mmCIF file of C-alpha atoms in Angstrom:
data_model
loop_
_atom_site.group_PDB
_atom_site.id
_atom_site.type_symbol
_atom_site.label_atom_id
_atom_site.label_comp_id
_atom_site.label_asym_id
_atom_site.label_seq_id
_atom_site.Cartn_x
_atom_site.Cartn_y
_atom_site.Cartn_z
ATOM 1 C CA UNK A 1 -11.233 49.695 61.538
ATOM 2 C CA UNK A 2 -10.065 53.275 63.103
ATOM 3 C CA UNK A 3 -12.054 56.127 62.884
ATOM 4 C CA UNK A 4 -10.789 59.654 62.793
ATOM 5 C CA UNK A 5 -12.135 63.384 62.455
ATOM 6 C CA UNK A 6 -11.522 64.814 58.961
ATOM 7 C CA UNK A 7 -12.382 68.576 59.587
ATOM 8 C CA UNK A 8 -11.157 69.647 55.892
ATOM 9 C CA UNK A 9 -14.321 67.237 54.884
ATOM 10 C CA UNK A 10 -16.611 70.765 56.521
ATOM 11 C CA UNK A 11 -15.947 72.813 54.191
ATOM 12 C CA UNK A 12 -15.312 70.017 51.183
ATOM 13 C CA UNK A 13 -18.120 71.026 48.328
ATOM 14 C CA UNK A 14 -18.504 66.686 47.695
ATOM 15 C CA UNK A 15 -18.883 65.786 51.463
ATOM 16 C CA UNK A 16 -21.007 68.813 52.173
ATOM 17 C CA UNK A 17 -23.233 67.714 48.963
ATOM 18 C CA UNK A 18 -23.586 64.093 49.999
ATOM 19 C CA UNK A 19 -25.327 65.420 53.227
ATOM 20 C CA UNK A 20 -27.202 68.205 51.234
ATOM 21 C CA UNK A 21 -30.648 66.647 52.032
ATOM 22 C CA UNK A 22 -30.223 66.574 55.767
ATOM 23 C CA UNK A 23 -28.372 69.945 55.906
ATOM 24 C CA UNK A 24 -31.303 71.609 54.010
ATOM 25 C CA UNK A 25 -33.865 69.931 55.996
ATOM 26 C CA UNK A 26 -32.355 71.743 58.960
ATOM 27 C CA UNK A 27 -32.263 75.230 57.105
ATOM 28 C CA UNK A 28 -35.617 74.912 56.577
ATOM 29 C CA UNK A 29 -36.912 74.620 60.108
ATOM 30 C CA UNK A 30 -38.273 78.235 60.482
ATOM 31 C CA UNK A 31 -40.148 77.861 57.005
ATOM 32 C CA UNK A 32 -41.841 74.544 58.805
ATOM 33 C CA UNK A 33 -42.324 76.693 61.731
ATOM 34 C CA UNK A 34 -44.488 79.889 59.905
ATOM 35 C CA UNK A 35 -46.372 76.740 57.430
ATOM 36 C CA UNK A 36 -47.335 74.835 60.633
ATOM 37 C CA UNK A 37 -48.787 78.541 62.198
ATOM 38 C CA UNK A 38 -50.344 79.457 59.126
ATOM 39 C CA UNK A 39 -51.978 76.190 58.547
ATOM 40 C CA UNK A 40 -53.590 76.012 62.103
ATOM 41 C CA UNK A 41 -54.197 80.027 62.286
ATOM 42 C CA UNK A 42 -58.349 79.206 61.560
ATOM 43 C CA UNK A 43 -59.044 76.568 63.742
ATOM 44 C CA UNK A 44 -56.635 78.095 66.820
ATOM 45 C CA UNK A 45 -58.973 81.129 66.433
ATOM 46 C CA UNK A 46 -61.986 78.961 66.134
ATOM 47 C CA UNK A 47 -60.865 77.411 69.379
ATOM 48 C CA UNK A 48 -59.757 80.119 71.284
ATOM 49 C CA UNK A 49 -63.553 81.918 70.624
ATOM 50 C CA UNK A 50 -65.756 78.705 71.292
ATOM 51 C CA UNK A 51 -63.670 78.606 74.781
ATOM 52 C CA UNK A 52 -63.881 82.100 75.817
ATOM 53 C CA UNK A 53 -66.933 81.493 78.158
ATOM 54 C CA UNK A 54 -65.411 78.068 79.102
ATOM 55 C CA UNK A 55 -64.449 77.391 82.531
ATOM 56 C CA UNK A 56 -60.819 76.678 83.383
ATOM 57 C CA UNK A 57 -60.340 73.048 83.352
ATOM 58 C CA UNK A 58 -59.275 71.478 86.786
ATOM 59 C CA UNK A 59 -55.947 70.300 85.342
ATOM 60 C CA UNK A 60 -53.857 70.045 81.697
ATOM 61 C CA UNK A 61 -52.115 66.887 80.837
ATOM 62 C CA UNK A 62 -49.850 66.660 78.244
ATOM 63 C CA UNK A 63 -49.989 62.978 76.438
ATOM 64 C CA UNK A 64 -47.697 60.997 73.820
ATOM 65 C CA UNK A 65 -44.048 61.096 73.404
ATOM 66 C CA UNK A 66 -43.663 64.910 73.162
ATOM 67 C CA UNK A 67 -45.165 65.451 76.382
ATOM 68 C CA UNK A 68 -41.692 66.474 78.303
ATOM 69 C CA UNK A 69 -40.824 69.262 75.954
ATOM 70 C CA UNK A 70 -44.439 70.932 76.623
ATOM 71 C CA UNK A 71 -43.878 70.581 80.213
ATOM 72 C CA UNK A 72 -40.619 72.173 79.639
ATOM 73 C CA UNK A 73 -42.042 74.746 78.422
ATOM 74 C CA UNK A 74 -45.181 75.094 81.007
ATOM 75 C CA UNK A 75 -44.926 73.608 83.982
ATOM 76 C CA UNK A 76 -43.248 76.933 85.440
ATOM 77 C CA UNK A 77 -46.135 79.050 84.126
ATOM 78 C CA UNK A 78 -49.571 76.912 84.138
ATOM 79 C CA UNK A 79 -51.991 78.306 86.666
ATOM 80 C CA UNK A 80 -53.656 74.963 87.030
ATOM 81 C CA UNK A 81 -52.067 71.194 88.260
ATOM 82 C CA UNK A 82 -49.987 70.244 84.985
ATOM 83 C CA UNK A 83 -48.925 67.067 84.262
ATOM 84 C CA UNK A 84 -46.866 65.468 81.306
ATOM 85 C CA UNK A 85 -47.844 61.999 80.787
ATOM 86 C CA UNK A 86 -45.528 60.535 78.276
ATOM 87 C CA UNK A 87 -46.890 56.465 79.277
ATOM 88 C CA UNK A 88 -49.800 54.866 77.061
ATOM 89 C CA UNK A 89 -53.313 55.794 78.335
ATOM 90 C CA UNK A 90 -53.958 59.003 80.602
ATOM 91 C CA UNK A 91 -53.959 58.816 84.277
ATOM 92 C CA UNK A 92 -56.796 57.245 85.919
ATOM 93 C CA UNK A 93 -58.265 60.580 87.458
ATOM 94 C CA UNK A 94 -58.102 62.339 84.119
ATOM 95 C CA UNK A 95 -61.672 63.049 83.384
ATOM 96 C CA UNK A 96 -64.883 65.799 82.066
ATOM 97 C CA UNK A 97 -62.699 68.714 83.829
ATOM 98 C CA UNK A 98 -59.705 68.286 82.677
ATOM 99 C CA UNK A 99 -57.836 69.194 79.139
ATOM 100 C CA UNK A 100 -55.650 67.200 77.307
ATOM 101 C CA UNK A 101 -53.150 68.302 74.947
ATOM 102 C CA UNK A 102 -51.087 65.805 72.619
ATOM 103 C CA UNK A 103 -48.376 66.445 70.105
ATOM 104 C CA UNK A 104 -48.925 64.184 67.313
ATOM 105 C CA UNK A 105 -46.728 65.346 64.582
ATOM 106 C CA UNK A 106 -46.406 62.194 62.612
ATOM 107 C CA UNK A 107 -50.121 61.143 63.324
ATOM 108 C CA UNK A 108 -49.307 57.720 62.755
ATOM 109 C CA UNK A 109 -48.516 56.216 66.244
ATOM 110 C CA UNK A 110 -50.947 53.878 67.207
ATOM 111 C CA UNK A 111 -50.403 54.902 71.266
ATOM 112 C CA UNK A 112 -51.601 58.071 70.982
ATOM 113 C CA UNK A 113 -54.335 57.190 68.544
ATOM 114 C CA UNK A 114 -54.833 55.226 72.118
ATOM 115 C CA UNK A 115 -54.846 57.591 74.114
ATOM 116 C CA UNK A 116 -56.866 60.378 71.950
ATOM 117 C CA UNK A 117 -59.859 57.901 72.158
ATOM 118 C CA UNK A 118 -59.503 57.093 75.422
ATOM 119 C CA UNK A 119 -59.791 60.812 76.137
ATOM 120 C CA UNK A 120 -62.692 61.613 74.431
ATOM 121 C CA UNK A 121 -64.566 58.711 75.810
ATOM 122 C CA UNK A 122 -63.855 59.920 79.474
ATOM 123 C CA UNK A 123 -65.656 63.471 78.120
ATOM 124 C CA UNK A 124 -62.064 65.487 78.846
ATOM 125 C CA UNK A 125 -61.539 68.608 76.505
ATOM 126 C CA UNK A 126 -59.188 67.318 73.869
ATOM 127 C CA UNK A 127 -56.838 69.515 71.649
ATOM 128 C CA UNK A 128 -54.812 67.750 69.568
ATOM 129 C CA UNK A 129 -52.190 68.852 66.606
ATOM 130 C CA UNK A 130 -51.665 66.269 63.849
ATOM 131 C CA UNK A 131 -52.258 65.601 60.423
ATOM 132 C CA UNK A 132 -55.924 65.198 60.224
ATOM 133 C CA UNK A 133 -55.848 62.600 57.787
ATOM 134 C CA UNK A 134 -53.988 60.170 59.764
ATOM 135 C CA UNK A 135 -54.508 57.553 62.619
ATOM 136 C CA UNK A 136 -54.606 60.069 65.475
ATOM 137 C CA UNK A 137 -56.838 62.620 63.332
ATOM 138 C CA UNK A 138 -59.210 59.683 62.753
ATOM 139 C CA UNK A 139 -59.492 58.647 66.600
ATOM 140 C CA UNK A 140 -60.036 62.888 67.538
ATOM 141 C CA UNK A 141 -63.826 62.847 66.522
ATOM 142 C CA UNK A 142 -66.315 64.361 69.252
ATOM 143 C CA UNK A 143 -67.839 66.979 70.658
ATOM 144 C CA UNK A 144 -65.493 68.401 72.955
ATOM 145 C CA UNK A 145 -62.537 67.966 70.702
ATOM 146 C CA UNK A 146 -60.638 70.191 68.681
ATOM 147 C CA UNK A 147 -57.930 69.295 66.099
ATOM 148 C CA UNK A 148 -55.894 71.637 65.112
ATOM 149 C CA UNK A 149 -54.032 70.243 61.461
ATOM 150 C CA UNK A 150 -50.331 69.897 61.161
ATOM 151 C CA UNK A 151 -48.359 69.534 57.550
ATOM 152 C CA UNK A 152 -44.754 69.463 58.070
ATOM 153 C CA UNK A 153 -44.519 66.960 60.754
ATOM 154 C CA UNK A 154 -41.782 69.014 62.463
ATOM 155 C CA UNK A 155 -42.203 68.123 66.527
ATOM 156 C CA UNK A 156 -40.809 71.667 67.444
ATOM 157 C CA UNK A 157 -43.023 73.237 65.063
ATOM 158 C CA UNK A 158 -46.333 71.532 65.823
ATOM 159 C CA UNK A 159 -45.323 72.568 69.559
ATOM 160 C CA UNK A 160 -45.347 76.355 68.735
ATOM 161 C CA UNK A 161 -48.605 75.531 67.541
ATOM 162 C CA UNK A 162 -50.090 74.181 70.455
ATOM 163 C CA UNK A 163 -48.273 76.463 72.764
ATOM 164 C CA UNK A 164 -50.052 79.402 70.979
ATOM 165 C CA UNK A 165 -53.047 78.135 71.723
ATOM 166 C CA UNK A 166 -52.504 77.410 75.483
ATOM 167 C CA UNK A 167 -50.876 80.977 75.513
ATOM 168 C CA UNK A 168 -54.097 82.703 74.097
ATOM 169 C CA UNK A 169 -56.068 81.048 76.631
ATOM 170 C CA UNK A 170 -54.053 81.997 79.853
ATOM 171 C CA UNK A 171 -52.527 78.559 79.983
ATOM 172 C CA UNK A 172 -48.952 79.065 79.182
ATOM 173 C CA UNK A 173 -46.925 82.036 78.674
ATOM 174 C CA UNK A 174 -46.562 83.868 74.641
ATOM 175 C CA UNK A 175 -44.727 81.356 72.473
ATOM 176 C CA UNK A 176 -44.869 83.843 69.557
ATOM 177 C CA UNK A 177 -43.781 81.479 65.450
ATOM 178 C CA UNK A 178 -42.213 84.617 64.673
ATOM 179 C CA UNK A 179 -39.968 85.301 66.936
ATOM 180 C CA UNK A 180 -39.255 81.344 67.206
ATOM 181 C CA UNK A 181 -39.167 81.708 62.933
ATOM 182 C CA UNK A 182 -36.606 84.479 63.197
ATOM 183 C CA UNK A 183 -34.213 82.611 65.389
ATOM 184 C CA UNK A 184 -33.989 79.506 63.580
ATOM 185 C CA UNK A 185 -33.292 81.534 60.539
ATOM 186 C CA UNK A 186 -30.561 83.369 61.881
ATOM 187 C CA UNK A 187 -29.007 79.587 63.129
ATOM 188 C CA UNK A 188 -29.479 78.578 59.842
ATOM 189 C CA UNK A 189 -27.540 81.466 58.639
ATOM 190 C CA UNK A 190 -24.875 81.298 60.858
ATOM 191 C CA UNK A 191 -24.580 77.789 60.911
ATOM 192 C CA UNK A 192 -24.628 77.568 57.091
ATOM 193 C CA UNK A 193 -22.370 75.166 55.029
ATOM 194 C CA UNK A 194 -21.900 77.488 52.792
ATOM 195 C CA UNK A 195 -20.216 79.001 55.534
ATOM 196 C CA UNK A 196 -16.228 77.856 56.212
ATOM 197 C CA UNK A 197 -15.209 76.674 59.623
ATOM 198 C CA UNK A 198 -13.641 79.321 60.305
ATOM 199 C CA UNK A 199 -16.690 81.553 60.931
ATOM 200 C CA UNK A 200 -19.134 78.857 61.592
ATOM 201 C CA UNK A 201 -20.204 78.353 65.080
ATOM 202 C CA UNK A 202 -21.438 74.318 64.397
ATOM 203 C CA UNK A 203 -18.514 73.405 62.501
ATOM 204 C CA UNK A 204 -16.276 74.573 64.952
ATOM 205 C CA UNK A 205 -18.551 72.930 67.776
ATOM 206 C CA UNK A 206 -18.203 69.603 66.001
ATOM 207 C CA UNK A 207 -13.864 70.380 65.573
ATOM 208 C CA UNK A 208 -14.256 70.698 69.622
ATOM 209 C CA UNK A 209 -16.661 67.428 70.369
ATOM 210 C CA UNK A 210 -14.942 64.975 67.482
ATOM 211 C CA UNK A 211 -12.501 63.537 70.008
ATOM 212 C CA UNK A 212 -14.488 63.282 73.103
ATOM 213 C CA UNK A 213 -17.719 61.670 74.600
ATOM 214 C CA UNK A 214 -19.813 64.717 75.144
ATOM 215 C CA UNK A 215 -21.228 65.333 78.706
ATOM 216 C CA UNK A 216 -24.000 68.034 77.733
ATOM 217 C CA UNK A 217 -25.640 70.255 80.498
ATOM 218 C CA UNK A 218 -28.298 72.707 80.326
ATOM 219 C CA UNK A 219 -29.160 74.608 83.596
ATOM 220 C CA UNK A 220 -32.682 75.805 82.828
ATOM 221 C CA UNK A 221 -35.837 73.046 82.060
ATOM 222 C CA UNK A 222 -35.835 73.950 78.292
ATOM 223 C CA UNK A 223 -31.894 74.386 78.341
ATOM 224 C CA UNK A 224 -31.591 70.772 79.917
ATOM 225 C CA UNK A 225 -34.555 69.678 77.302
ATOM 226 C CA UNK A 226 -32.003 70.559 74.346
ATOM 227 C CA UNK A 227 -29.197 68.849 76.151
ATOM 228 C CA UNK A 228 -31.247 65.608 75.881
ATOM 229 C CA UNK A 229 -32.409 65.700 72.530
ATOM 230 C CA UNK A 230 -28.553 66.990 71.152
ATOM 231 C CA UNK A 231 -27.016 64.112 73.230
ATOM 232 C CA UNK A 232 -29.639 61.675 71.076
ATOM 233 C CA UNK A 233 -28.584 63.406 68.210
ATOM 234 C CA UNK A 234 -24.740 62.904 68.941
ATOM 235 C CA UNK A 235 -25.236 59.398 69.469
ATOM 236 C CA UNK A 236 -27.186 59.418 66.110
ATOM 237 C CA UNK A 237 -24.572 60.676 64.434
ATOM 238 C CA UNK A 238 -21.118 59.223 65.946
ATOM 239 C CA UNK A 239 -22.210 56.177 67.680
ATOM 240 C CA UNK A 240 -20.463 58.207 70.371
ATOM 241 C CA UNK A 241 -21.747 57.644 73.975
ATOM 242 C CA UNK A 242 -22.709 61.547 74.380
ATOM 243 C CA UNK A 243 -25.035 61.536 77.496
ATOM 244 C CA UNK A 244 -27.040 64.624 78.820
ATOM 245 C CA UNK A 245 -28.102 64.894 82.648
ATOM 246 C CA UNK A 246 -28.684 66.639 85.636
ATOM 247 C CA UNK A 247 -25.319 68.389 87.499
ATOM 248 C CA UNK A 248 -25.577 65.708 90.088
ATOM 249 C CA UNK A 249 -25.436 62.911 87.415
ATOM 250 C CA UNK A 250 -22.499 64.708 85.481
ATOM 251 C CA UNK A 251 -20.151 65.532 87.947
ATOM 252 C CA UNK A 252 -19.265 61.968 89.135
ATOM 253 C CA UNK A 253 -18.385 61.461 85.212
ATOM 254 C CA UNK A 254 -16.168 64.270 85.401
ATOM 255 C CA UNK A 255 -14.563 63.397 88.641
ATOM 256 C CA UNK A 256 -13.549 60.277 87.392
ATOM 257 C CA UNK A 257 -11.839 61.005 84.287
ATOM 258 C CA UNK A 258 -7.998 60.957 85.274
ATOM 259 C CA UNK A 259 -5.826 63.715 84.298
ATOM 260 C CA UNK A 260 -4.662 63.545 81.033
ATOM 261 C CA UNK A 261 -0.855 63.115 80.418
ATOM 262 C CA UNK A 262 0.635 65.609 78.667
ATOM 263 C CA UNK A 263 3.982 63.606 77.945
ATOM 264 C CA UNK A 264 2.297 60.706 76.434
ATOM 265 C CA UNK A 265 2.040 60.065 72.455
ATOM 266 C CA UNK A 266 -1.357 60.548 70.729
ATOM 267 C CA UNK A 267 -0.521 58.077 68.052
ATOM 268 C CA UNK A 268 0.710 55.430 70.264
ATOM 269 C CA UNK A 269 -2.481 53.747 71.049
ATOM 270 C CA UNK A 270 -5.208 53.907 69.080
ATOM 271 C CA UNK A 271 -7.939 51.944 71.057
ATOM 272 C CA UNK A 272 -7.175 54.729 73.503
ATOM 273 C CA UNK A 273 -10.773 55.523 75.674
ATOM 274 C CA UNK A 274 -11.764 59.018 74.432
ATOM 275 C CA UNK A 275 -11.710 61.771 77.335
ATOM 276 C CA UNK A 276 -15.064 63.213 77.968
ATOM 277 C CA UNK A 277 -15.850 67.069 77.129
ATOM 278 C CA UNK A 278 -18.690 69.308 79.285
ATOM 279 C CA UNK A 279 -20.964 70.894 76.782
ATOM 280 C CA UNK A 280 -22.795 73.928 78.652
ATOM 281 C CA UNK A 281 -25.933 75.002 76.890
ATOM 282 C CA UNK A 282 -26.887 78.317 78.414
ATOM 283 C CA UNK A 283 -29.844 79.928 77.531
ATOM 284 C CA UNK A 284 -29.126 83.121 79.541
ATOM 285 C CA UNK A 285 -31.416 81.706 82.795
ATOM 286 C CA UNK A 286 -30.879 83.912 85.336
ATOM 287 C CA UNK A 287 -31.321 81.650 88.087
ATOM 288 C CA UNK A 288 -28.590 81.303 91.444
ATOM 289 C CA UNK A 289 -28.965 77.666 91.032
ATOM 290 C CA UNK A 290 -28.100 77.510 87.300
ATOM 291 C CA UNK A 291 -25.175 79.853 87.904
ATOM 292 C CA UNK A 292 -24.357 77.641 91.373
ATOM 293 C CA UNK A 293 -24.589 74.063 89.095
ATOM 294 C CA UNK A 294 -22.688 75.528 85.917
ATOM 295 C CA UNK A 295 -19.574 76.860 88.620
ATOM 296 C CA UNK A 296 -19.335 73.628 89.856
ATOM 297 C CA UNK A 297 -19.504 71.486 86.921
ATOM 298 C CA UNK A 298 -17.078 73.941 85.476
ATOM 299 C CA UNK A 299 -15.159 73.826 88.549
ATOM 300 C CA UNK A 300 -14.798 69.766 88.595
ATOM 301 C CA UNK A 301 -14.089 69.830 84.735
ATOM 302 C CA UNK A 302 -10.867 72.215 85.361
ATOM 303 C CA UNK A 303 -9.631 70.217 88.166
ATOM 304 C CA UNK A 304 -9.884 67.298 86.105
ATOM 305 C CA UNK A 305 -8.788 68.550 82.494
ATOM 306 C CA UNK A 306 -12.211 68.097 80.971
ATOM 307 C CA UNK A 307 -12.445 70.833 78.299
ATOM 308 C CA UNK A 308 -15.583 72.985 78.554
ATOM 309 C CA UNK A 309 -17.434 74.164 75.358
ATOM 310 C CA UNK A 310 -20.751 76.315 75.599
ATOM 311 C CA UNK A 311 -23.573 76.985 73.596
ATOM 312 C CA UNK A 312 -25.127 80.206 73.896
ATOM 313 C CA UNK A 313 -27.795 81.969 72.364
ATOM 314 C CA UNK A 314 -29.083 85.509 72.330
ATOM 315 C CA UNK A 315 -32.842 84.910 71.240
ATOM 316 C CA UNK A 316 -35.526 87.232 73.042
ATOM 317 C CA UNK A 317 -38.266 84.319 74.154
ATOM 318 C CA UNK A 318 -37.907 81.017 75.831
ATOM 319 C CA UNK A 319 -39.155 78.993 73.043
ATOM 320 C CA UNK A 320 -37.091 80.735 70.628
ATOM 321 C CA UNK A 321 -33.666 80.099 73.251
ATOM 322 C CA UNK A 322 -34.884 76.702 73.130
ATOM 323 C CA UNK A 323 -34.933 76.192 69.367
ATOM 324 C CA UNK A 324 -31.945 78.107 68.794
ATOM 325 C CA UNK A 325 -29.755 75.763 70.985
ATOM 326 C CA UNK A 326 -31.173 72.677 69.939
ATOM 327 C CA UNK A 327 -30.716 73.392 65.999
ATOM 328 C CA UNK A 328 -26.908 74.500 66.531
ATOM 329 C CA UNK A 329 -26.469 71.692 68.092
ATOM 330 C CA UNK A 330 -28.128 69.391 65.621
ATOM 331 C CA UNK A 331 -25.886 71.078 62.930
ATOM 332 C CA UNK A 332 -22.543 70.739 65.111
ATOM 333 C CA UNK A 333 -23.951 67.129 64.837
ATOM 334 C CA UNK A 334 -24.423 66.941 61.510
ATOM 335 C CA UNK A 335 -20.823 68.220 60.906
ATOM 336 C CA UNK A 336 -19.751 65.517 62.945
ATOM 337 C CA UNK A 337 -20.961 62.860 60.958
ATOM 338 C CA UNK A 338 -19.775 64.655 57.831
ATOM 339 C CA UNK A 339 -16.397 64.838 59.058
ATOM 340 C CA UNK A 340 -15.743 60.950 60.540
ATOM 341 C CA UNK A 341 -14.216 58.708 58.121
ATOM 342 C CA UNK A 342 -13.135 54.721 58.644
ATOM 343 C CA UNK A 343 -10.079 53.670 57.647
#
């Protein structure tokens, strides 16, 4: 059975409403985003004033799942050892001086139920965002632990939440729900079904990526965070191998792909391999090595005839560049699925 790219399907009123639920749950990010900051607004200022005479703990670790994107996010800024431990348990120094922070949007996952316990019976400072009526909420109960309660179980948006914390406390730099708010809005604006393909940055992103096997690249640690969590989302959504990595781990893909033939007849062989694309997501980092990897991947790609598409944004914080990228990209995915059809 073949499958092929029906781009007409993007702006087709039935195939757009058969995907209406998904679609709206993406347009509704910032709203999760300013619930999840007004719901934990009392007991982040609760927090932040029971700690103000508190020492600085000795280190922060980052448990569960979600660990990597707080470490994006930190690891560059924290003034003390920071650690993302994304494994079962906590590591076996991990003690009475140290805090430890865990993303538990879903509050059902019986690991970092786990690992909250574990925590508070070493006597470590425990902040923890979930639902407090659920596994994880029941397992955060003692003195030195604070829970601050999460509705929507949105991952990005229960990460604002803690990040606002560890910002008011000198731990992290300003991750302001606003500003993160604001920018999701305008993707979901932009990025609109309502909106035709011809104006609509995802649809078009998802016209450019429906032939290929996406290579996606972000040069920055939150840029290449996004790249990983769009390529899952690619795969979700195609069955596609889309893969996201490091330059070093990208450009031997791209130096293998032989040059395409211009001569030869798209419609002669159907079980034809698809040719990969390089999907830059650039978050505006203004670092020589970023520029240095994206010349060279971009470099390798032309020598090769990979087509290059990138992803920018224009939002005025890191979190926000963050969100904006990854929810583009999770719409050009969406699109994508929309517009492959079986024969």
């Amino acid at each position: 059975m073949a499958t092929w790219f029906d781009e007409a399907r993007l702006d087709d009123a039935v195939a757009l409403e058969a995907a209406d639920l998904r679609l709206r749950t993406l347009a509704e990010s910032g709203a999760r985003v300013r619930r999840e900051a007004h719901e934990a607004a009392t007991a982040t200022a609760e927090l932040i004033a029971r700690g103000r005479d508190d020492a600085r703990p000795r280190a922060v670790i980052a448990a569960g799942p979600d660990s990597r994107l707080l470490r994006a996010v930190l690891e560059p800024w924290c003034p003390v050892p920071f650690v993302a431990w994304p494994n079962p348990g906590l590591p076996g120094w991990a003690g009475s001086l140290d805090l430890v922070v865990m993303l538990a949007p879903d509050g059902n996952d019986h690991a970092s139920a786990s690992t909250v316990a574990e925590a508070v019976r070493r006597g470590a400072q425990v902040v923890v965002a979930c639902p407090p009526k659920s596994l994880v909420g029941e397992h955060a109960a003692g003195r030195h632990v604070t829970v601050l309660p999460t509705v929507t179980r949105d991952q990005l948006a229960t990460a604002v939440v803690v990040l606002d914390y560890l910002a008011h406390v000198h731990l992290g730099p300003r991750a302001d729900a606003e500003s993160v708010a604001l920018s999701l809005d305008e993707v979901a604006t932009s990025c609109s079904p309502h909106r035709d393909l011809a104006v609509n940055p995802a649809k078009m992103l998802a016209i450019a990526v429906a032939d290929t096997n996406p290579l996606v690249w972000g040069g920055s640690v939150l840029a290449a965070r996004a790249a990983r969590r769009l390529a899952e989302s690619l795969r979700r959504t195609s069955g596609r191998s889309a893969i996201a990595g490091d330059a070093e781990h990208l450009l031997p893909v791209i130096e293998a792909t032989r040059p395409q033939d211009l001569f030869a007849d798209p419609f002669s062989d159907e079980g034809a391999e698809l040719r990969p694309l390089l999907l830059v997501l650039d978050d505006g980092a203004d670092d020589p090595m970023v520029r240095e990897q994206a010349g060279t991947l971009r470099a390798a790609a032309a020598r090769h005839g990979v087509r290059v598409e990138t992803l920018e944004t224009d939002a005025d914080a890191e979190v926000a560049r963050y969100a904006s990228l990854l929810l583009t990209g999770t719409y050009a995915a969406e699109y994508l699925r929309i517009g492959l059809v079986e024969d």
